[in-house]
């Protein structure tokens, strides 16, 4: 049995900050003198309401979310939002545009198509998603109810380095795997959503940031629990919210604020990624998967020229305490997910390990 913590490079659920886990452990059986765990509280109690509203306030402060935007904490993962976005918005014109830059954006598109006329406005499928389309390559229909894109492609290891200009078309983004890693101009978006288990908390809570005045196209068939207007009117408590996960999110946001906030996080994540890409670029064994201009700072994908060597690398890395480095099941190779909570030391040591592995093989 493992008796010390490993460096966990999992793509999600993924590593959480140790101080957060320790605080949650310390508060596990008796939160703030309440005599009970946060897991055991009524979501309508005063003590829990404070936890919930504070988490919203901390997120608003961290991302500088402007007035006019509401924050929802929902269940169902980012995947439920693929349907929710369409159900809430597509009624405006019956049409929507999607950029397909990986498997999650493709899933969003497939889900959207169930509820209206969805169109592919840009795609990187022609080169197996190693790049991100440029602004010029976005063919946006001015009649679209919204344009949807996935900001960071968790599986393929690419990220949008710019916010698409969609004119008057509402912009919607899945930020599940890069939210809180860099400042973002929220005012450019109609909706930002993200599952928590990459960069924010444990699996089970999904954050939806909604500009309230765009909500005019909700289809009558929309299930109540994902009806944004209804959930806004109930402060995400139409039904029981993912109560404990929101508490963990609050602790993560405290940790982020103590660290210096999102600007500091951007510096840290850029440094982490640069170390890994430098190692890959210097190497004659490791080959980066994505085009350089499109490389993700969150999910670093690479491979060697042999599947056996890839497997040997993953296996020896695991032995050395660097776990979950195997690439996505359909892509092979390696994927190093370096979300906010990954300590710098983890990446430094992994790079040393990669250099030594290359020398010995
Ligand atoms: C992980 C992930 C998803 C899926 O999230 P679930 O919570 O499993 O539904 C969607 N989009 C992106 C970008 C992801 O990284």
CSV table of C-alpha atoms and ligand atoms in Angstrom, one decimal:
chain,number,residue,atom,x,y,z
A,1,UNK,CA,0.0,0.0,0.0
A,2,UNK,CA,1.1,3.5,-0.8
A,3,UNK,CA,1.9,5.4,2.4
A,4,UNK,CA,2.8,8.7,0.9
A,5,UNK,CA,1.2,10.9,-1.6
A,6,UNK,CA,2.1,10.5,-5.3
A,7,UNK,CA,2.3,13.1,-8.0
A,8,UNK,CA,-1.1,12.5,-9.6
A,9,UNK,CA,-1.2,13.7,-13.2
A,10,UNK,CA,-4.8,12.4,-13.8
A,11,UNK,CA,-6.9,14.2,-16.4
A,12,UNK,CA,-9.9,14.2,-14.0
A,13,UNK,CA,-10.9,13.7,-11.3
A,14,UNK,CA,-7.5,15.0,-10.5
A,15,UNK,CA,-5.2,16.2,-7.7
A,16,UNK,CA,-6.5,18.6,-5.1
A,17,UNK,CA,-4.4,21.0,-3.0
A,18,UNK,CA,-3.1,19.2,0.1
A,19,UNK,CA,-4.1,22.1,2.4
A,20,UNK,CA,-7.7,21.8,1.1
A,21,UNK,CA,-7.8,18.0,1.9
A,22,UNK,CA,-6.3,18.6,5.3
A,23,UNK,CA,-8.8,21.3,6.2
A,24,UNK,CA,-11.7,19.2,4.9
A,25,UNK,CA,-10.4,16.3,7.1
A,26,UNK,CA,-10.1,18.5,10.1
A,27,UNK,CA,-13.6,19.8,9.6
A,28,UNK,CA,-15.0,16.4,8.6
A,29,UNK,CA,-17.0,15.4,11.7
A,30,UNK,CA,-17.8,18.8,13.1
A,31,UNK,CA,-17.9,21.8,10.9
A,32,UNK,CA,-17.5,25.1,12.6
A,33,UNK,CA,-19.0,24.0,15.9
A,34,UNK,CA,-22.2,22.8,14.2
A,35,UNK,CA,-21.7,19.3,15.6
A,36,UNK,CA,-22.0,17.7,12.2
A,37,UNK,CA,-20.2,17.2,8.9
A,38,UNK,CA,-21.1,19.4,5.9
A,39,UNK,CA,-22.2,16.2,4.3
A,40,UNK,CA,-24.9,15.8,6.9
A,41,UNK,CA,-26.4,19.3,6.8
A,42,UNK,CA,-29.7,20.4,5.4
A,43,UNK,CA,-29.0,22.5,2.3
A,44,UNK,CA,-31.6,24.9,3.7
A,45,UNK,CA,-29.8,25.4,7.0
A,46,UNK,CA,-28.3,28.8,7.9
A,47,UNK,CA,-24.8,27.3,8.4
A,48,UNK,CA,-24.9,25.6,4.9
A,49,UNK,CA,-26.4,28.6,3.2
A,50,UNK,CA,-23.4,30.6,4.4
A,51,UNK,CA,-21.0,28.1,2.9
A,52,UNK,CA,-23.0,28.1,-0.4
A,53,UNK,CA,-23.2,31.8,-0.8
A,54,UNK,CA,-19.6,32.4,0.3
A,55,UNK,CA,-18.5,29.9,-2.5
A,56,UNK,CA,-20.4,32.0,-5.0
A,57,UNK,CA,-18.9,35.2,-3.7
A,58,UNK,CA,-15.4,33.8,-3.8
A,59,UNK,CA,-15.8,32.5,-7.4
A,60,UNK,CA,-17.2,35.9,-8.4
A,61,UNK,CA,-14.2,37.6,-6.9
A,62,UNK,CA,-11.7,35.1,-8.3
A,63,UNK,CA,-13.0,35.4,-11.9
A,64,UNK,CA,-14.1,39.0,-11.6
A,65,UNK,CA,-17.6,38.0,-12.8
A,66,UNK,CA,-19.5,41.2,-13.6
A,67,UNK,CA,-22.9,42.2,-12.4
A,68,UNK,CA,-25.6,40.8,-14.6
A,69,UNK,CA,-24.1,37.4,-14.4
A,70,UNK,CA,-25.4,34.7,-12.1
A,71,UNK,CA,-23.5,31.7,-10.8
A,72,UNK,CA,-25.2,28.3,-10.6
A,73,UNK,CA,-23.9,25.2,-8.9
A,74,UNK,CA,-25.6,22.2,-10.5
A,75,UNK,CA,-25.3,18.4,-10.7
A,76,UNK,CA,-24.8,16.3,-13.8
A,77,UNK,CA,-21.3,17.2,-14.9
A,78,UNK,CA,-20.3,19.3,-17.9
A,79,UNK,CA,-22.0,16.6,-20.0
A,80,UNK,CA,-25.4,17.6,-18.8
A,81,UNK,CA,-24.6,21.2,-19.8
A,82,UNK,CA,-24.2,20.0,-23.4
A,83,UNK,CA,-27.9,19.5,-23.3
A,84,UNK,CA,-28.7,22.4,-21.0
A,85,UNK,CA,-27.1,25.0,-23.1
A,86,UNK,CA,-29.1,23.9,-26.2
A,87,UNK,CA,-32.3,23.5,-24.3
A,88,UNK,CA,-32.0,27.0,-22.7
A,89,UNK,CA,-30.8,28.9,-25.7
A,90,UNK,CA,-31.6,27.3,-29.0
A,91,UNK,CA,-35.3,28.4,-29.0
A,92,UNK,CA,-34.2,31.9,-30.0
A,93,UNK,CA,-33.7,31.0,-33.7
A,94,UNK,CA,-33.8,27.2,-33.7
A,95,UNK,CA,-30.1,27.2,-34.8
A,96,UNK,CA,-26.7,27.0,-33.2
A,97,UNK,CA,-23.1,26.9,-34.3
A,98,UNK,CA,-20.3,24.7,-32.9
A,99,UNK,CA,-16.6,24.5,-33.2
A,100,UNK,CA,-15.4,20.9,-33.0
A,101,UNK,CA,-11.8,20.8,-31.6
A,102,UNK,CA,-11.9,17.5,-29.7
A,103,UNK,CA,-14.2,14.8,-28.3
A,104,UNK,CA,-16.0,16.9,-25.7
A,105,UNK,CA,-16.9,19.7,-28.2
A,106,UNK,CA,-18.1,16.9,-30.5
A,107,UNK,CA,-20.3,15.5,-27.7
A,108,UNK,CA,-21.7,18.9,-27.1
A,109,UNK,CA,-22.6,19.2,-30.8
A,110,UNK,CA,-24.2,15.8,-30.9
A,111,UNK,CA,-26.3,16.6,-27.8
A,112,UNK,CA,-27.3,20.0,-29.2
A,113,UNK,CA,-28.5,18.4,-32.4
A,114,UNK,CA,-31.2,16.7,-30.5
A,115,UNK,CA,-32.9,20.0,-29.9
A,116,UNK,CA,-32.4,22.1,-32.9
A,117,UNK,CA,-30.4,22.7,-36.1
A,118,UNK,CA,-26.8,22.6,-35.1
A,119,UNK,CA,-24.0,23.4,-37.6
A,120,UNK,CA,-20.3,22.9,-37.5
A,121,UNK,CA,-18.9,26.4,-37.8
A,122,UNK,CA,-15.2,25.2,-37.5
A,123,UNK,CA,-13.4,22.0,-37.0
A,124,UNK,CA,-9.9,20.6,-36.5
A,125,UNK,CA,-10.9,17.0,-37.3
A,126,UNK,CA,-9.0,17.1,-40.6
A,127,UNK,CA,-5.7,16.9,-38.7
A,128,UNK,CA,-7.0,14.9,-35.8
A,129,UNK,CA,-7.4,17.9,-33.6
A,130,UNK,CA,-3.7,18.9,-33.3
A,131,UNK,CA,-4.6,22.6,-33.9
A,132,UNK,CA,-7.2,25.3,-33.1
A,133,UNK,CA,-9.0,27.1,-36.0
A,134,UNK,CA,-8.1,30.8,-36.3
A,135,UNK,CA,-10.7,33.6,-36.1
A,136,UNK,CA,-10.7,33.7,-40.0
A,137,UNK,CA,-11.6,30.0,-40.1
A,138,UNK,CA,-14.7,30.5,-38.0
A,139,UNK,CA,-17.8,30.5,-40.3
A,140,UNK,CA,-20.3,31.9,-37.9
A,141,UNK,CA,-24.0,32.2,-38.9
A,142,UNK,CA,-25.4,35.5,-37.6
A,143,UNK,CA,-28.7,33.7,-37.2
A,144,UNK,CA,-27.2,31.2,-34.7
A,145,UNK,CA,-28.7,31.4,-31.2
A,146,UNK,CA,-25.2,30.8,-29.9
A,147,UNK,CA,-21.7,29.7,-30.8
A,148,UNK,CA,-20.2,26.9,-28.6
A,149,UNK,CA,-16.6,26.1,-28.2
A,150,UNK,CA,-14.4,24.1,-25.7
A,151,UNK,CA,-11.6,26.4,-24.4
A,152,UNK,CA,-9.2,23.6,-23.5
A,153,UNK,CA,-9.3,20.2,-25.2
A,154,UNK,CA,-8.5,17.8,-22.3
A,155,UNK,CA,-8.0,14.7,-24.5
A,156,UNK,CA,-6.0,16.2,-27.4
A,157,UNK,CA,-4.0,18.7,-25.4
A,158,UNK,CA,-4.8,21.9,-27.3
A,159,UNK,CA,-6.3,25.2,-26.1
A,160,UNK,CA,-7.8,28.3,-27.6
A,161,UNK,CA,-5.3,31.1,-27.1
A,162,UNK,CA,-8.0,33.7,-28.1
A,163,UNK,CA,-11.7,34.3,-27.3
A,164,UNK,CA,-13.6,34.0,-30.6
A,165,UNK,CA,-15.2,37.1,-31.9
A,166,UNK,CA,-18.8,36.1,-32.7
A,167,UNK,CA,-20.3,39.5,-33.3
A,168,UNK,CA,-23.8,39.6,-31.9
A,169,UNK,CA,-24.0,35.8,-31.5
A,170,UNK,CA,-24.0,34.7,-27.9
A,171,UNK,CA,-20.7,33.0,-27.0
A,172,UNK,CA,-20.8,29.8,-24.9
A,173,UNK,CA,-17.7,28.0,-23.6
A,174,UNK,CA,-17.0,24.7,-21.9
A,175,UNK,CA,-14.1,25.7,-19.6
A,176,UNK,CA,-14.1,22.4,-17.6
A,177,UNK,CA,-10.3,21.9,-17.9
A,178,UNK,CA,-8.9,25.4,-17.7
A,179,UNK,CA,-11.2,27.5,-15.6
A,180,UNK,CA,-9.4,29.4,-12.8
A,181,UNK,CA,-6.0,28.8,-14.5
A,182,UNK,CA,-5.9,32.2,-16.3
A,183,UNK,CA,-7.9,35.4,-16.1
A,184,UNK,CA,-10.8,35.5,-18.5
A,185,UNK,CA,-12.9,38.4,-19.7
A,186,UNK,CA,-16.3,37.0,-18.6
A,187,UNK,CA,-18.1,39.9,-20.2
A,188,UNK,CA,-17.4,38.4,-23.6
A,189,UNK,CA,-19.5,35.4,-22.8
A,190,UNK,CA,-23.2,34.5,-22.5
A,191,UNK,CA,-22.4,31.3,-20.7
A,192,UNK,CA,-19.3,29.7,-19.2
A,193,UNK,CA,-19.7,26.2,-17.7
A,194,UNK,CA,-17.3,23.8,-16.2
A,195,UNK,CA,-17.3,20.5,-14.4
A,196,UNK,CA,-15.4,20.8,-11.1
A,197,UNK,CA,-13.2,17.7,-11.1
A,198,UNK,CA,-10.3,19.2,-13.2
A,199,UNK,CA,-9.4,22.5,-11.7
A,200,UNK,CA,-12.0,23.3,-9.0
A,201,UNK,CA,-13.1,20.6,-6.6
A,202,UNK,CA,-14.2,17.0,-6.5
A,203,UNK,CA,-16.6,15.6,-9.1
A,204,UNK,CA,-20.2,16.3,-8.6
A,205,UNK,CA,-20.6,20.1,-8.9
A,206,UNK,CA,-20.8,21.9,-12.2
A,207,UNK,CA,-20.4,25.6,-12.3
A,208,UNK,CA,-22.5,27.6,-14.7
A,209,UNK,CA,-21.9,31.3,-15.1
A,210,UNK,CA,-24.8,32.8,-17.0
A,211,UNK,CA,-25.5,36.3,-18.3
A,212,UNK,CA,-29.1,36.7,-17.1
A,213,UNK,CA,-30.4,38.8,-20.0
A,214,UNK,CA,-29.6,36.2,-22.7
A,215,UNK,CA,-32.1,33.7,-21.4
A,216,UNK,CA,-34.9,34.0,-23.9
A,217,UNK,CA,-34.8,30.8,-25.9
A,218,UNK,CA,-35.7,28.1,-23.4
A,219,UNK,CA,-37.6,25.1,-24.9
A,220,UNK,CA,-40.7,24.0,-23.0
A,221,UNK,CA,-39.4,20.5,-22.8
A,222,UNK,CA,-36.4,21.6,-20.7
A,223,UNK,CA,-36.2,19.6,-17.4
A,224,UNK,CA,-36.7,21.8,-14.4
A,225,UNK,CA,-33.3,21.0,-12.8
A,226,UNK,CA,-31.4,22.5,-15.9
A,227,UNK,CA,-33.8,25.3,-16.6
A,228,UNK,CA,-31.4,28.2,-15.9
A,229,UNK,CA,-34.1,30.8,-15.2
A,230,UNK,CA,-35.7,28.5,-12.7
A,231,UNK,CA,-32.5,27.6,-11.0
A,232,UNK,CA,-31.4,31.3,-10.9
A,233,UNK,CA,-34.7,32.1,-9.2
A,234,UNK,CA,-34.0,29.3,-6.6
A,235,UNK,CA,-30.3,30.1,-6.2
A,236,UNK,CA,-29.5,26.6,-7.6
A,237,UNK,CA,-31.7,25.0,-5.0
A,238,UNK,CA,-34.7,23.9,-7.0
A,239,UNK,CA,-33.6,20.5,-5.8
A,240,UNK,CA,-30.7,19.5,-3.5
A,241,UNK,CA,-27.5,21.0,-4.8
A,242,UNK,CA,-24.2,19.1,-4.7
A,243,UNK,CA,-23.7,20.3,-1.2
A,244,UNK,CA,-20.4,18.9,-0.1
A,245,UNK,CA,-18.7,19.6,-3.4
A,246,UNK,CA,-19.6,23.2,-3.2
A,247,UNK,CA,-18.0,23.3,0.2
A,248,UNK,CA,-14.8,21.8,-1.3
A,249,UNK,CA,-14.9,24.4,-4.1
A,250,UNK,CA,-15.0,27.1,-1.4
A,251,UNK,CA,-11.9,25.7,0.2
A,252,UNK,CA,-10.1,25.5,-3.1
A,253,UNK,CA,-11.0,29.2,-3.8
A,254,UNK,CA,-9.6,30.2,-0.4
A,255,UNK,CA,-6.4,28.3,-1.3
A,256,UNK,CA,-6.3,30.1,-4.6
A,257,UNK,CA,-6.8,33.5,-3.0
A,258,UNK,CA,-4.0,32.8,-0.5
A,259,UNK,CA,-1.7,31.9,-3.3
A,260,UNK,CA,-2.2,35.3,-4.9
A,261,UNK,CA,-5.3,34.7,-7.1
A,262,UNK,CA,-5.7,34.0,-10.7
A,263,UNK,CA,-2.9,36.2,-12.0
A,264,UNK,CA,-0.5,34.3,-9.9
A,265,UNK,CA,-2.0,31.0,-11.0
A,266,UNK,CA,-1.5,32.1,-14.6
A,267,UNK,CA,2.2,32.6,-14.0
A,268,UNK,CA,2.5,29.2,-12.2
A,269,UNK,CA,0.6,27.3,-14.9
A,270,UNK,CA,2.7,28.9,-17.7
A,271,UNK,CA,5.9,28.0,-15.9
A,272,UNK,CA,4.8,24.4,-15.3
A,273,UNK,CA,3.8,23.9,-19.0
A,274,UNK,CA,6.9,25.6,-20.3
A,275,UNK,CA,9.2,23.2,-18.3
A,276,UNK,CA,7.4,20.2,-19.8
A,277,UNK,CA,7.3,21.5,-23.4
A,278,UNK,CA,11.0,22.5,-23.2
A,279,UNK,CA,11.8,19.0,-22.1
A,280,UNK,CA,9.8,17.5,-25.0
A,281,UNK,CA,11.3,20.0,-27.5
A,282,UNK,CA,14.9,19.2,-26.4
A,283,UNK,CA,14.3,15.5,-26.5
A,284,UNK,CA,15.0,13.2,-29.4
A,285,UNK,CA,12.7,10.5,-27.9
A,286,UNK,CA,9.5,12.4,-26.9
A,287,UNK,CA,7.3,13.9,-29.6
A,288,UNK,CA,4.7,16.5,-28.8
A,289,UNK,CA,1.3,15.8,-30.2
A,290,UNK,CA,-0.2,19.2,-30.8
A,291,UNK,CA,1.0,22.0,-33.0
A,292,UNK,CA,3.2,24.4,-31.0
A,293,UNK,CA,0.8,27.4,-31.4
A,294,UNK,CA,-2.1,25.3,-30.0
A,295,UNK,CA,-0.5,23.5,-27.1
A,296,UNK,CA,-2.4,23.3,-23.9
A,297,UNK,CA,-0.9,24.5,-20.6
A,298,UNK,CA,-3.2,22.0,-18.8
A,299,UNK,CA,-2.9,18.7,-20.7
A,300,UNK,CA,0.5,18.0,-22.2
A,301,UNK,CA,0.2,15.2,-24.8
A,302,UNK,CA,3.2,13.4,-26.3
A,303,UNK,CA,4.5,10.0,-27.4
A,304,UNK,CA,7.6,8.2,-28.5
A,305,UNK,CA,8.0,6.4,-31.8
A,306,UNK,CA,7.0,3.1,-30.3
A,307,UNK,CA,4.0,1.9,-28.3
A,308,UNK,CA,6.3,-0.5,-26.3
A,309,UNK,CA,8.5,2.4,-25.2
A,310,UNK,CA,5.4,4.5,-24.3
A,311,UNK,CA,4.2,1.6,-22.1
A,312,UNK,CA,7.6,1.2,-20.5
A,313,UNK,CA,7.7,5.0,-19.8
A,314,UNK,CA,4.3,4.9,-18.2
A,315,UNK,CA,5.1,1.8,-16.2
A,316,UNK,CA,8.5,3.1,-14.9
A,317,UNK,CA,7.0,6.5,-14.1
A,318,UNK,CA,4.3,4.9,-12.1
A,319,UNK,CA,6.9,3.0,-10.1
A,320,UNK,CA,8.7,6.3,-9.4
A,321,UNK,CA,5.6,7.9,-8.1
A,322,UNK,CA,4.3,9.8,-11.2
A,323,UNK,CA,0.9,8.3,-11.8
A,324,UNK,CA,-1.8,8.5,-14.4
A,325,UNK,CA,0.4,9.4,-17.3
A,326,UNK,CA,-1.2,7.2,-19.9
A,327,UNK,CA,-2.8,9.0,-22.8
A,328,UNK,CA,-6.5,8.9,-23.5
A,329,UNK,CA,-7.7,5.4,-24.4
A,330,UNK,CA,-8.2,6.0,-28.1
A,331,UNK,CA,-5.1,8.2,-28.6
A,332,UNK,CA,-2.4,6.3,-26.8
A,333,UNK,CA,0.9,7.9,-25.9
A,334,UNK,CA,1.2,10.0,-22.8
A,335,UNK,CA,-0.8,12.8,-21.3
A,336,UNK,CA,0.4,14.9,-18.3
A,337,UNK,CA,-2.4,16.9,-16.8
A,338,UNK,CA,-1.0,19.8,-14.8
A,339,UNK,CA,-4.0,21.5,-13.3
A,340,UNK,CA,-3.9,24.2,-10.7
A,341,UNK,CA,-3.2,22.0,-7.7
A,342,UNK,CA,-0.2,20.2,-9.2
A,343,UNK,CA,2.9,21.4,-7.2
A,344,UNK,CA,5.7,22.9,-9.3
A,345,UNK,CA,8.0,20.3,-7.6
A,346,UNK,CA,5.9,17.5,-9.3
A,347,UNK,CA,6.7,18.8,-12.7
A,348,UNK,CA,10.4,19.5,-11.9
A,349,UNK,CA,10.8,15.9,-10.8
A,350,UNK,CA,8.9,14.5,-13.7
A,351,UNK,CA,11.1,16.4,-16.1
A,352,UNK,CA,14.2,15.0,-14.4
A,353,UNK,CA,12.6,11.6,-14.7
A,354,UNK,CA,11.9,12.1,-18.4
A,355,UNK,CA,15.5,13.2,-19.1
A,356,UNK,CA,16.9,10.2,-17.2
A,357,UNK,CA,14.5,7.8,-19.0
A,358,UNK,CA,15.6,9.1,-22.4
A,359,UNK,CA,19.3,8.7,-21.4
A,360,UNK,CA,18.7,5.1,-20.3
A,361,UNK,CA,16.7,4.0,-23.3
B,1,LIG,C1,-14.0,16.3,-18.4
B,1,LIG,C2,-14.6,17.2,-19.3
B,1,LIG,C3,-15.9,17.1,-19.7
B,1,LIG,C4,-16.9,16.1,-19.1
B,1,LIG,O1,-17.1,16.3,-17.8
B,1,LIG,P1,-18.2,15.5,-17.0
B,1,LIG,O2,-18.2,16.1,-15.7
B,1,LIG,O3,-17.6,14.1,-16.9
B,1,LIG,O4,-19.5,15.5,-17.7
B,1,LIG,C5,-16.4,18.0,-20.6
B,1,LIG,N1,-15.7,19.0,-21.1
B,1,LIG,C6,-14.4,19.1,-20.8
B,1,LIG,C7,-13.5,20.1,-21.5
B,1,LIG,C8,-13.8,18.2,-20.0
B,1,LIG,O5,-12.5,18.3,-19.7
